[in-house]
Coordinates of C-alpha atoms and ligand atoms in Angstrom, one line a residue:
M1 CA 172.0 93.6 83.3
C2 CA 174.5 96.3 82.6
G3 CA 176.2 98.3 85.4
I4 CA 175.8 102.1 85.7
F5 CA 177.7 104.4 87.9
G6 CA 177.7 108.3 87.9
Y7 CA 179.1 111.2 89.9
I8 CA 177.8 114.8 90.0
G9 CA 180.1 117.3 91.7
K10 CA 183.6 118.6 91.6
D11 CA 185.2 118.0 95.0
K12 CA 186.3 114.4 94.4
K13 CA 188.3 112.9 91.6
P14 CA 185.4 112.0 89.4
A15 CA 187.1 109.7 86.9
S16 CA 188.8 107.6 89.6
L17 CA 185.7 107.5 91.7
I18 CA 183.6 106.3 88.8
L19 CA 186.1 103.6 88.0
E20 CA 185.9 102.4 91.6
G21 CA 182.1 102.3 91.3
L22 CA 182.3 100.2 88.1
K23 CA 184.8 97.8 89.7
S24 CA 182.4 97.1 92.4
L25 CA 179.8 96.1 89.8
E26 CA 182.1 93.8 88.0
Y27 CA 181.1 90.8 90.1
R28 CA 178.2 90.5 87.6
G29 CA 180.7 89.6 84.9
Y30 CA 180.7 92.2 82.2
D31 CA 182.3 92.3 78.7
S32 CA 183.3 95.9 78.1
W33 CA 183.3 99.2 79.9
G34 CA 183.6 103.0 79.5
I35 CA 183.7 106.3 81.3
V36 CA 182.9 109.9 80.3
V37 CA 183.7 113.1 82.2
I38 CA 183.0 116.8 81.4
S39 CA 186.3 118.7 81.0
N40 CA 186.3 122.4 80.2
G41 CA 183.1 122.1 78.2
I42 CA 184.2 118.9 76.3
L43 CA 183.1 115.3 76.8
K44 CA 186.1 113.2 77.4
R45 CA 185.6 109.4 77.1
E46 CA 187.5 106.2 77.4
R47 CA 186.1 102.7 76.4
H48 CA 187.6 99.2 76.6
V49 CA 186.7 95.6 75.9
G50 CA 187.2 93.1 78.6
K51 CA 187.2 93.1 82.4
I52 CA 188.1 96.3 84.3
G53 CA 190.4 94.3 86.6
E54 CA 193.1 96.6 87.9
A55 CA 192.6 99.3 85.2
K56 CA 193.5 102.9 85.9
T57 CA 191.7 105.7 84.2
V58 CA 193.5 108.1 81.9
L59 CA 190.7 110.8 81.9
P60 CA 191.2 114.2 83.5
Q61 CA 189.9 114.5 87.1
T62 CA 187.5 117.4 86.5
T63 CA 183.8 117.4 87.2
T64 CA 180.6 115.4 86.6
G65 CA 180.9 112.1 84.8
M66 CA 179.5 108.6 84.5
G67 CA 180.5 105.0 83.6
H68 CA 179.1 101.8 82.3
T69 CA 179.9 98.1 82.3
R70 CA 178.2 96.4 79.4
W71 CA 176.5 93.1 79.1
A72 CA 176.0 93.1 75.3
T73 CA 172.6 92.8 73.8
H74 CA 172.5 94.8 70.5
G75 CA 175.8 94.6 68.7
G76 CA 178.9 92.6 69.5
V77 CA 181.5 93.1 72.2
T78 CA 183.6 95.9 70.7
V79 CA 185.0 99.2 71.8
I80 CA 182.7 101.1 69.5
N81 CA 179.6 99.4 71.0
A82 CA 180.8 100.1 74.6
H83 CA 179.0 102.9 76.5
P84 CA 178.9 105.9 77.0
H85 CA 177.5 106.9 73.6
F86 CA 177.6 110.4 72.1
D87 CA 175.4 112.3 69.6
C88 CA 176.9 113.7 66.4
S89 CA 177.9 117.0 68.0
E90 CA 179.3 115.3 71.1
K91 CA 177.1 117.5 73.3
F92 CA 175.3 114.6 75.1
A93 CA 176.5 111.3 76.6
V94 CA 174.2 108.5 77.4
I95 CA 174.6 105.2 79.3
H96 CA 171.8 102.7 79.2
N97 CA 170.7 99.5 80.8
G98 CA 167.8 97.6 79.0
I99 CA 166.6 97.0 75.5
I100 CA 165.0 99.5 73.1
E101 CA 162.5 97.5 71.1
N102 CA 161.7 100.1 68.5
E103 CA 165.4 100.7 67.9
R104 CA 165.3 99.8 64.2
A105 CA 162.5 102.2 63.3
L106 CA 164.1 105.0 65.4
R107 CA 167.5 104.5 63.8
R108 CA 166.0 104.6 60.3
A109 CA 164.1 107.8 61.1
L110 CA 167.2 109.4 62.7
I111 CA 169.5 108.5 59.8
K112 CA 167.0 110.1 57.4
K113 CA 167.3 113.2 59.4
G114 CA 171.0 113.2 58.9
H115 CA 172.3 111.6 62.1
K116 CA 175.4 109.5 61.8
F117 CA 175.5 106.3 63.9
S118 CA 178.9 104.9 65.0
S119 CA 177.8 101.7 66.8
Q120 CA 175.3 98.9 66.4
T121 CA 173.7 99.5 69.8
D122 CA 170.1 100.4 70.6
T123 CA 171.5 102.9 73.1
E124 CA 172.9 105.2 70.4
T125 CA 169.3 105.9 69.2
I126 CA 168.6 107.5 72.6
V127 CA 171.5 110.0 72.4
H128 CA 170.6 111.0 68.8
L129 CA 167.0 111.5 69.8
L130 CA 168.2 113.8 72.5
E131 CA 170.2 115.8 70.0
E132 CA 167.2 116.0 67.8
V133 CA 165.0 117.3 70.7
S134 CA 167.8 119.8 71.5
K135 CA 168.1 121.1 67.9
N136 CA 164.3 121.4 67.6
N137 CA 163.9 123.4 70.8
K138 CA 166.9 125.7 70.6
K139 CA 164.7 128.8 71.2
N140 CA 162.7 127.2 74.0
N141 CA 165.7 127.0 76.4
L142 CA 164.5 123.6 77.7
S143 CA 166.0 122.1 80.8
L144 CA 168.0 118.9 80.5
V145 CA 165.1 117.1 82.3
D146 CA 162.6 118.3 79.7
Q147 CA 164.8 117.3 76.9
V148 CA 165.2 113.8 78.3
R149 CA 161.5 113.6 78.9
L150 CA 160.7 114.4 75.3
A151 CA 163.4 112.0 73.9
T152 CA 162.4 109.1 76.1
S153 CA 158.7 109.5 75.2
K154 CA 159.7 108.0 71.8
L155 CA 161.2 104.9 73.3
E156 CA 159.5 101.5 73.6
G157 CA 161.1 98.7 75.6
A158 CA 163.0 98.9 78.8
F159 CA 165.5 101.5 79.9
A160 CA 167.4 102.9 82.8
I161 CA 169.5 105.8 81.5
G162 CA 172.0 108.3 82.7
V163 CA 172.6 111.5 80.7
I164 CA 175.1 114.3 80.9
D165 CA 175.5 117.5 78.7
R166 CA 178.9 119.0 78.1
D167 CA 177.3 122.5 78.7
R168 CA 176.0 121.6 82.1
P169 CA 179.0 120.5 84.1
E170 CA 177.2 120.2 87.4
E171 CA 174.1 118.2 86.5
S172 CA 172.9 114.8 85.3
V173 CA 169.5 113.4 84.5
L174 CA 168.3 109.8 85.0
A175 CA 165.2 108.2 83.6
R176 CA 163.9 104.8 84.5
F177 CA 161.4 102.5 82.8
G178 CA 162.2 98.9 83.5
G179 CA 165.8 98.9 84.8
P180 CA 167.0 99.6 88.4
L181 CA 168.5 103.0 89.3
V182 CA 169.5 104.3 92.7
V183 CA 170.7 107.8 93.7
G184 CA 173.3 108.0 96.5
I185 CA 173.0 111.0 98.8
T186 CA 176.1 112.7 100.3
D187 CA 177.0 116.2 101.3
G188 CA 178.4 118.2 98.4
Y189 CA 178.2 115.6 95.7
K190 CA 175.8 113.0 94.5
L191 CA 176.1 109.5 92.9
F192 CA 173.9 107.2 91.0
A193 CA 174.2 103.5 90.1
S194 CA 172.2 100.6 88.7
D195 CA 172.8 98.6 91.9
P196 CA 173.0 100.0 95.5
T197 CA 176.0 97.8 96.1
A198 CA 178.2 100.2 94.2
L199 CA 177.1 103.1 96.3
L200 CA 177.8 101.4 99.7
P201 CA 181.4 102.4 100.0
F202 CA 180.4 106.1 99.7
T203 CA 177.0 106.4 101.4
K204 CA 174.2 104.3 102.9
N205 CA 171.6 107.0 102.1
V206 CA 169.9 106.3 98.8
I207 CA 166.8 107.1 96.8
Y208 CA 165.4 104.4 94.6
L209 CA 164.0 105.7 91.3
K210 CA 160.7 104.1 90.4
D211 CA 159.5 103.2 87.0
R212 CA 158.4 106.2 84.9
E213 CA 160.4 108.6 87.0
I214 CA 163.1 111.1 85.9
A215 CA 165.7 112.5 88.3
W216 CA 167.5 115.8 88.0
I217 CA 170.7 115.7 90.1
T218 CA 173.1 118.4 91.0
P219 CA 175.8 118.3 93.7
N220 CA 173.3 119.6 96.3
K221 CA 169.9 118.6 95.0
V222 CA 167.9 115.6 93.8
E223 CA 164.5 116.4 92.2
I224 CA 162.3 113.6 91.0
R225 CA 159.4 114.0 88.6
S226 CA 157.1 111.6 86.8
F227 CA 157.2 111.1 83.0
E228 CA 154.1 113.3 83.1
N229 CA 156.2 116.1 84.8
H230 CA 154.6 115.8 88.3
L231 CA 156.9 116.5 91.1
K232 CA 157.4 113.4 93.3
R233 CA 158.4 113.1 97.0
S234 CA 161.6 111.2 97.2
K235 CA 162.1 109.0 100.2
I236 CA 165.6 108.4 101.5
H237 CA 166.3 104.8 102.4
V238 CA 169.2 103.8 104.7
L239 CA 170.9 100.7 103.5
D240 CA 171.8 98.3 106.2
W241 CA 173.8 95.7 104.2
D242 CA 177.5 95.2 104.2
V243 CA 179.1 95.3 100.8
E244 CA 179.5 91.6 100.3
E245 CA 176.0 90.9 101.3
S246 CA 174.6 93.6 99.0
K247 CA 176.0 92.1 95.9
K248 CA 173.6 89.3 96.5
G249 CA 170.7 91.7 96.7
G250 CA 170.1 90.8 100.4
Y251 CA 170.1 87.0 99.7
P252 CA 172.6 84.8 101.5
H253 CA 173.7 83.1 98.2
F254 CA 173.8 84.0 94.5
M255 CA 172.0 80.7 93.8
L256 CA 169.0 81.8 95.8
K257 CA 169.1 85.2 94.3
E258 CA 169.1 83.7 90.9
I259 CA 166.3 81.3 91.6
M260 CA 164.2 84.1 93.0
E261 CA 164.8 86.5 90.1
Q262 CA 163.5 84.1 87.5
P263 CA 160.2 86.0 86.9
L264 CA 162.4 88.9 85.8
S265 CA 164.9 86.8 83.8
L266 CA 162.1 85.1 81.9
T267 CA 160.6 88.4 81.1
D268 CA 164.0 89.6 79.9
T269 CA 164.4 86.5 77.7
M270 CA 161.0 87.0 76.1
R271 CA 161.1 90.8 75.9
G272 CA 160.2 92.1 72.4
R273 CA 160.1 88.6 71.0
I274 CA 156.4 87.8 71.3
R275 CA 154.1 90.0 69.3
D276 CA 150.4 90.5 69.4
G277 CA 148.5 87.4 68.3
G278 CA 151.3 85.1 69.6
L279 CA 153.6 85.9 66.7
V280 CA 157.2 85.1 67.6
K281 CA 160.1 87.2 66.4
L282 CA 163.7 86.1 66.7
G283 CA 166.0 88.7 65.1
G284 CA 169.1 86.5 65.5
L285 CA 167.7 83.9 63.1
E286 CA 166.7 86.3 60.3
S287 CA 169.9 85.6 58.3
V288 CA 169.3 81.8 58.2
K289 CA 165.5 82.0 57.8
E290 CA 165.5 80.5 54.4
Q291 CA 167.6 77.5 55.4
L292 CA 165.5 76.9 58.5
R293 CA 162.2 77.1 56.5
D294 CA 163.2 73.8 54.8
I295 CA 165.1 72.2 57.6
D296 CA 164.2 68.5 58.3
F297 CA 166.4 67.7 61.3
I298 CA 167.9 69.6 64.3
R299 CA 170.4 68.2 66.6
F300 CA 170.9 70.1 69.9
I301 CA 174.4 69.7 71.3
A302 CA 175.2 70.7 74.9
C303 CA 176.5 69.6 78.3
G304 CA 174.8 69.1 81.7
T305 CA 171.9 71.3 82.5
A306 CA 172.0 72.9 79.0
S307 CA 171.6 69.4 77.5
Y308 CA 168.4 68.8 79.7
A309 CA 167.0 72.1 78.4
G310 CA 167.9 70.7 74.9
L311 CA 165.8 67.5 75.6
Y312 CA 162.8 69.8 76.4
G313 CA 163.6 71.8 73.2
A314 CA 163.7 68.7 71.0
S315 CA 160.4 67.5 72.4
V316 CA 158.6 70.8 71.9
I317 CA 160.0 71.2 68.4
Q318 CA 158.6 67.8 67.5
E319 CA 155.3 68.7 69.1
L320 CA 154.8 72.0 67.3
T321 CA 156.5 71.4 63.9
S322 CA 157.2 68.6 61.5
V323 CA 161.0 68.9 62.1
T324 CA 162.8 65.9 63.7
A325 CA 164.9 66.9 66.7
D326 CA 167.2 65.2 69.1
V327 CA 170.0 65.9 71.6
E328 CA 173.6 64.8 72.0
I329 CA 175.8 65.4 75.0
A330 CA 178.8 67.3 73.5
S331 CA 181.5 65.1 75.0
E332 CA 179.8 62.0 73.5
F333 CA 179.1 63.7 70.2
N334 CA 182.8 64.6 69.8
Y335 CA 184.0 61.0 69.7
G336 CA 181.0 59.2 68.3
S337 CA 179.7 58.5 64.8
F338 CA 176.7 60.5 63.8
N339 CA 174.8 60.8 60.5
W340 CA 173.3 64.1 59.3
P341 CA 170.4 63.8 57.0
D342 CA 170.1 66.4 54.2
R343 CA 168.8 69.7 55.4
S344 CA 170.2 69.4 59.0
A345 CA 171.2 71.9 61.6
A346 CA 173.3 71.7 64.8
W347 CA 172.2 73.9 67.6
F348 CA 174.6 74.5 70.5
I349 CA 173.2 75.4 73.9
S350 CA 175.6 77.0 76.4
Q351 CA 175.3 79.5 79.2
S352 CA 178.9 80.5 79.1
G353 CA 179.5 79.9 75.5
E354 CA 183.0 78.8 76.5
T355 CA 182.5 75.1 77.4
A356 CA 185.4 73.2 75.8
D357 CA 183.3 70.2 74.7
V358 CA 180.8 72.4 73.0
L359 CA 183.4 74.4 71.2
K360 CA 185.0 71.2 70.0
A361 CA 181.6 70.0 68.7
V362 CA 181.1 73.3 66.9
D363 CA 184.4 72.8 65.1
R364 CA 183.5 69.3 64.0
V365 CA 180.1 70.4 62.8
K366 CA 181.6 73.2 60.8
R367 CA 184.1 70.9 59.2
E368 CA 181.2 68.7 58.1
K369 CA 179.6 71.8 56.6
I370 CA 176.4 71.6 58.7
L371 CA 174.6 74.8 59.6
S372 CA 175.7 75.7 63.1
L373 CA 173.4 77.7 65.4
G374 CA 173.8 78.9 69.0
L375 CA 171.6 79.4 72.0
V376 CA 174.0 81.3 74.4
N377 CA 173.8 83.6 77.4
M378 CA 177.2 85.3 77.2
V379 CA 177.1 87.7 74.3
G380 CA 180.3 87.6 72.2
S381 CA 181.5 84.3 73.8
S382 CA 183.4 81.8 71.7
T383 CA 180.3 79.7 70.8
A384 CA 178.3 82.8 69.9
Q385 CA 181.2 83.9 67.6
A386 CA 181.8 80.5 66.1
T387 CA 178.2 79.7 65.1
T388 CA 176.5 81.1 61.9
A389 CA 173.5 82.6 63.7
G390 CA 171.6 82.1 66.9
V391 CA 169.5 83.4 69.8
Y392 CA 170.8 85.1 72.9
L393 CA 169.1 84.2 76.3
H394 CA 169.3 87.7 77.8
A395 CA 169.0 86.0 81.3
G396 CA 171.6 88.3 82.8
P397 CA 174.8 87.1 84.5
E398 CA 174.6 83.9 86.4
I399 CA 177.1 83.7 89.2
G400 CA 176.2 80.6 91.2
V401 CA 177.9 77.6 89.7
A402 CA 174.7 75.6 89.6
S403 CA 172.6 76.8 86.7
T404 CA 169.1 78.0 87.7
K405 CA 167.7 81.0 86.0
V406 CA 169.5 80.2 82.8
F407 CA 167.8 76.7 82.7
T408 CA 164.4 78.3 82.6
S409 CA 165.5 80.9 80.1
Q410 CA 166.9 78.1 77.9
M411 CA 163.6 76.3 78.0
I412 CA 161.5 79.4 77.2
S413 CA 163.9 80.3 74.4
L414 CA 163.7 76.8 72.9
L415 CA 159.9 77.0 73.1
M416 CA 160.1 80.4 71.3
I417 CA 162.3 78.8 68.7
A418 CA 159.8 75.9 68.2
C419 CA 157.0 78.5 67.8
W420 CA 159.0 80.6 65.4
L421 CA 159.9 77.6 63.3
A422 CA 156.2 76.5 63.2
Q423 CA 155.2 79.9 62.1
L424 CA 157.9 80.2 59.5
R425 CA 156.9 76.9 58.0
G426 CA 153.1 77.6 58.0
E427 CA 152.5 75.1 60.8
G428 CA 151.9 77.8 63.4
E429 CA 148.2 77.5 64.6
K430 CA 149.0 75.7 67.9
S431 CA 152.2 77.7 68.4
R432 CA 150.3 81.0 68.5
Q433 CA 148.1 79.7 71.3
V434 CA 151.2 78.6 73.2
A435 CA 153.0 81.9 72.7
K436 CA 150.0 83.9 74.0
Q437 CA 150.2 81.8 77.2
M438 CA 153.8 82.5 77.7
A439 CA 152.9 86.1 78.8
L440 CA 151.4 84.6 82.0
L441 CA 154.6 82.7 83.0
S442 CA 156.4 85.3 85.1
K443 CA 153.4 85.8 87.3
L444 CA 152.8 82.1 87.8
L445 CA 156.4 81.5 88.5
S446 CA 156.3 84.1 91.3
A447 CA 153.5 82.1 92.8
V448 CA 155.6 79.0 92.7
L449 CA 158.6 80.8 94.3
N450 CA 156.3 82.2 97.0
S451 CA 155.6 78.6 98.2
R452 CA 159.3 78.0 98.9
Q453 CA 158.6 77.1 102.5
V454 CA 156.8 73.8 101.6
L455 CA 159.9 72.8 99.5
K456 CA 162.1 73.7 102.4
E457 CA 160.2 71.2 104.6
I458 CA 160.5 68.5 101.9
A459 CA 164.2 69.2 101.7
R460 CA 164.5 68.7 105.4
E461 CA 163.1 65.2 105.0
L462 CA 165.3 64.4 102.0
V463 CA 168.7 65.3 103.5
S464 CA 168.8 62.2 105.7
K465 CA 168.0 59.8 102.8
S466 CA 170.7 57.5 101.2
Q467 CA 169.5 58.0 97.7
I468 CA 166.7 59.9 95.9
F469 CA 165.0 59.0 92.6
F470 CA 163.7 61.7 90.4
L471 CA 161.0 60.5 87.9
G472 CA 159.3 62.2 85.0
R473 CA 157.6 61.3 81.7
G474 CA 157.6 63.1 78.3
R475 CA 158.3 66.8 78.5
N476 CA 158.9 66.4 82.3
Y477 CA 161.6 63.7 81.9
P478 CA 164.3 66.4 81.5
L479 CA 163.2 67.7 84.9
A480 CA 163.9 64.4 86.5
L481 CA 167.5 64.5 85.1
E482 CA 167.9 68.2 86.2
G483 CA 166.5 67.4 89.6
A484 CA 169.0 64.6 90.1
L485 CA 171.9 66.7 88.8
K486 CA 171.0 69.8 91.0
L487 CA 170.7 67.8 94.2
R488 CA 173.8 65.9 93.5
E489 CA 176.0 69.0 92.7
V490 CA 174.7 71.3 95.4
A491 CA 173.9 69.0 98.3
Y492 CA 176.3 66.1 97.3
I493 CA 173.4 63.6 97.8
D494 CA 173.3 60.4 95.7
T495 CA 170.5 60.7 93.2
V496 CA 169.1 59.0 90.1
G497 CA 167.1 60.7 87.4
M498 CA 165.0 58.5 85.0
P499 CA 161.8 58.1 83.0
T500 CA 159.0 57.1 85.3
G501 CA 158.1 54.2 82.9
E502 CA 161.5 52.7 83.4
L503 CA 161.0 52.0 87.2
K504 CA 159.8 48.5 86.6
H505 CA 162.7 47.7 84.3
G506 CA 165.2 47.6 87.1
A507 CA 165.4 50.6 89.4
I508 CA 162.5 49.7 91.7
A509 CA 164.6 46.8 93.0
A510 CA 167.0 49.2 94.7
M511 CA 164.3 51.4 96.3
D512 CA 163.1 51.3 99.8
K513 CA 162.0 53.6 102.7
D514 CA 165.4 55.2 102.7
R515 CA 165.4 55.8 98.9
P516 CA 162.3 57.8 98.1
A517 CA 160.9 59.1 94.8
I518 CA 160.1 62.6 93.6
I519 CA 157.7 62.3 90.7
F520 CA 156.7 65.1 88.3
A521 CA 153.1 64.5 87.5
P522 CA 151.1 67.5 86.3
S523 CA 147.9 67.2 84.4
D524 CA 149.3 66.4 81.0
G525 CA 147.2 63.5 80.0
M526 CA 149.5 61.0 81.8
E527 CA 147.9 61.3 85.2
M528 CA 146.5 57.8 85.4
K529 CA 149.9 56.3 84.3
N530 CA 151.6 58.4 86.9
R531 CA 149.1 57.4 89.6
S532 CA 149.7 53.7 88.8
S533 CA 153.5 54.3 89.2
V534 CA 152.9 56.0 92.6
Q535 CA 150.7 53.1 93.7
E536 CA 153.4 50.6 92.8
L537 CA 155.9 52.5 94.8
K538 CA 153.6 52.9 97.8
A539 CA 152.8 49.2 97.7
R540 CA 156.5 48.6 98.5
D541 CA 156.6 51.2 101.3
I542 CA 158.7 53.6 99.2
P543 CA 157.9 57.3 100.1
V544 CA 156.7 59.3 97.1
Y545 CA 156.7 63.1 96.7
V546 CA 154.3 64.2 94.0
M547 CA 155.0 67.5 92.1
T548 CA 151.7 68.3 90.3
D549 CA 149.4 71.1 89.4
K550 CA 146.0 72.3 90.8
S551 CA 144.0 70.2 88.4
G552 CA 146.2 67.1 88.9
R553 CA 146.3 67.1 92.7
K554 CA 143.1 65.2 93.3
K555 CA 144.5 62.2 91.4
F556 CA 147.2 61.9 94.1
T557 CA 145.8 63.0 97.4
D558 CA 145.2 59.5 98.6
V559 CA 148.5 58.0 97.5
A560 CA 151.2 60.7 97.8
D561 CA 153.2 61.1 101.0
R562 CA 153.6 64.8 100.2
M563 CA 152.6 67.0 97.3
F564 CA 153.8 70.3 95.9
V565 CA 151.2 72.0 93.7
I566 CA 151.9 74.5 91.0
P567 CA 149.2 76.7 89.3
D568 CA 147.5 75.3 86.2
V569 CA 149.1 76.3 82.9
H570 CA 149.2 75.0 79.3
P571 CA 150.9 71.5 79.5
I572 CA 153.7 72.6 77.2
L573 CA 154.7 75.2 79.8
Q574 CA 154.4 73.0 82.9
P575 CA 158.1 72.0 82.9
I576 CA 159.1 75.7 83.2
L577 CA 156.9 76.2 86.2
L578 CA 158.1 72.9 87.8
A579 CA 161.8 73.7 87.3
P580 CA 162.2 76.0 90.4
I581 CA 161.1 73.0 92.5
V582 CA 164.3 71.1 91.8
Q583 CA 166.4 74.2 92.3
I584 CA 164.8 75.1 95.6
L585 CA 165.1 71.5 96.9
A586 CA 168.8 71.4 96.0
Y587 CA 169.4 74.8 97.5
E588 CA 167.6 74.1 100.8
A589 CA 169.2 70.7 101.1
G590 CA 172.6 72.2 100.4
V591 CA 172.0 74.8 103.1
L592 CA 170.9 72.2 105.7
L593 CA 174.0 70.1 105.0
D594 CA 176.2 73.2 105.2
R595 CA 177.5 72.8 101.6
S596 CA 179.4 75.4 99.6
I597 CA 176.3 76.6 97.8
D598 CA 177.6 79.0 95.2
K599 CA 180.8 77.1 94.5
P600 CA 180.2 73.4 95.0
R601 CA 183.4 71.4 95.5
N602 CA 185.3 70.3 92.4
L603 CA 183.2 72.4 90.1
A604 CA 183.7 75.6 88.0
K605 CA 181.2 77.8 86.4
S606 CA 182.7 77.6 83.0
V607 CA 184.2 74.2 82.0
T608 CA 187.0 75.3 79.6
V609 CA 188.8 72.0 79.5
E610 CA 187.6 68.7 78.0
Ligands
F6R701 C1 174.8 72.4 86.3 C2 175.5 73.3 85.4 C3 176.3 72.6 84.3 C4 176.3 73.4 83.0 C5 177.3 72.7 82.0 C6 177.3 73.5 80.7 O1 174.1 73.2 87.2 O2 175.5 74.5 85.4 O3 175.8 71.3 84.1 O4 175.0 73.4 82.5 O5 178.6 72.8 82.5 O6 177.7 74.8 80.8 P1 177.4 75.8 79.7 O7 175.9 76.0 79.6 O8 178.1 77.1 80.2 O9 178.0 75.3 78.4

């Protein structure tokens, strides 16, 4: 999620070159940044909050250095939390992408040993660990690689780190376990980055570091070893992207990239939060635990896609706990009359955290002295700051205007919140079973994404239709709304999203051959009801596309015009596996109709006006 860029050598102007590298990573939308260089045996650093923009560096242009653009996870968006981080003696500097899960235990142990922490970041534990290793091995004359190996062996979680040592001005060490790292090969100096995009202006020759590998880099050499200290052969890849293309990871649009990276973003959202035995841990809610133990009512407040995730959240909270939950659209909430029973909480869901309607609703709720909580992607955003406590999505930056990977991260977070609440209140038996199943999601989601071709063919049939009806029941009803919104905003096709059971109460009058239905009908106990709905549509010559699962497919083979089948999964997780369907349909339809995929007309990523 964060951006990393480093330079090893002395011929170029390192500080300016690193700054250029960081600028080219900024498309990901970062919240703070920093650079360190080695100057006459001293680490010189600058750190800033906000975008890099047109910034110029004030650092001396001496030798090796590295920089970082931060997407905050542990600790707010402040200069002190920005990377690079130093140890107490300012010998080592570390930059890090990832999350250290045993950060609290490590920090406690290091503080006991006398280390002084200056930030709230998990990253700072790495650099103090390194200092500890160095102190304990003074006589052994360990290489920087060996010291990094010993220090990282204590880490749990995910990390891609860059390390420099003020006493070794012409070397750097990288270690990778979970986050991307690429080394750029040129004559006379070397580079490294978290994303090959940033290397492209300088070189097309790169070495991708694999998980559990450590790289030792000097101006003329790159040596790669495993965590177990075995020398590895490093293959040089030649990049054949142009710079613009590469930011999208080889995909033609950010929207497609973000759809396809959902197995990873879901893993990031769940990382460290589901413990053995299905126990859910949400550190951001610790401070309001006692209030939530006795809560009777939760009202989710959000806009657009986030409000549909909220509908799913309300339904799973009611399924797994005795808490009553509902959803209000922020713009409606702001001007309506709403009662709050005793022991209520308002929970704001927002990718950007900057949506004006949501912020206005936060204000109102706070004035009414209701507990206000957030479910936000952008760390340190206005909603995150204005709410009393909350949960971050950790889905990574979403660039495409149409929300995709954030929608699934919102759903899985809401499910974790429901499980956490159930466990907190002693209602957790079912929730533990559900939480254990969540571990399977990423793999199953990859299987759904691999069947993209089938959805592309369906999209080809849809683009010529006058109107499309998305139908769903229960937990899958929010998908009908999201499907209608996605196709409307990306492909500009007229759509309707509604509960399947409402068809006969009006809508079916407007449907015909040119106005087909897409129905979400996995095996969730409603198969026979859904089959009847499909038959009613077919009896009127209305085409029906059935989105079901492996167990459900036999109920529809004789009635559906076409089917798309997802793998079997616990019914409560079905909407998360079905979600990419609506995203891919919208994407493919948009491409076929030559729409502006990443920036649909009249829309903005962050709606900061009412
Ligand atoms: C649709 C979409 C929007 C947002 C809505 C709320 O694809 O992205 O409907 O969900 O504008 O935005 P956030 O979540 O930033 O508050």
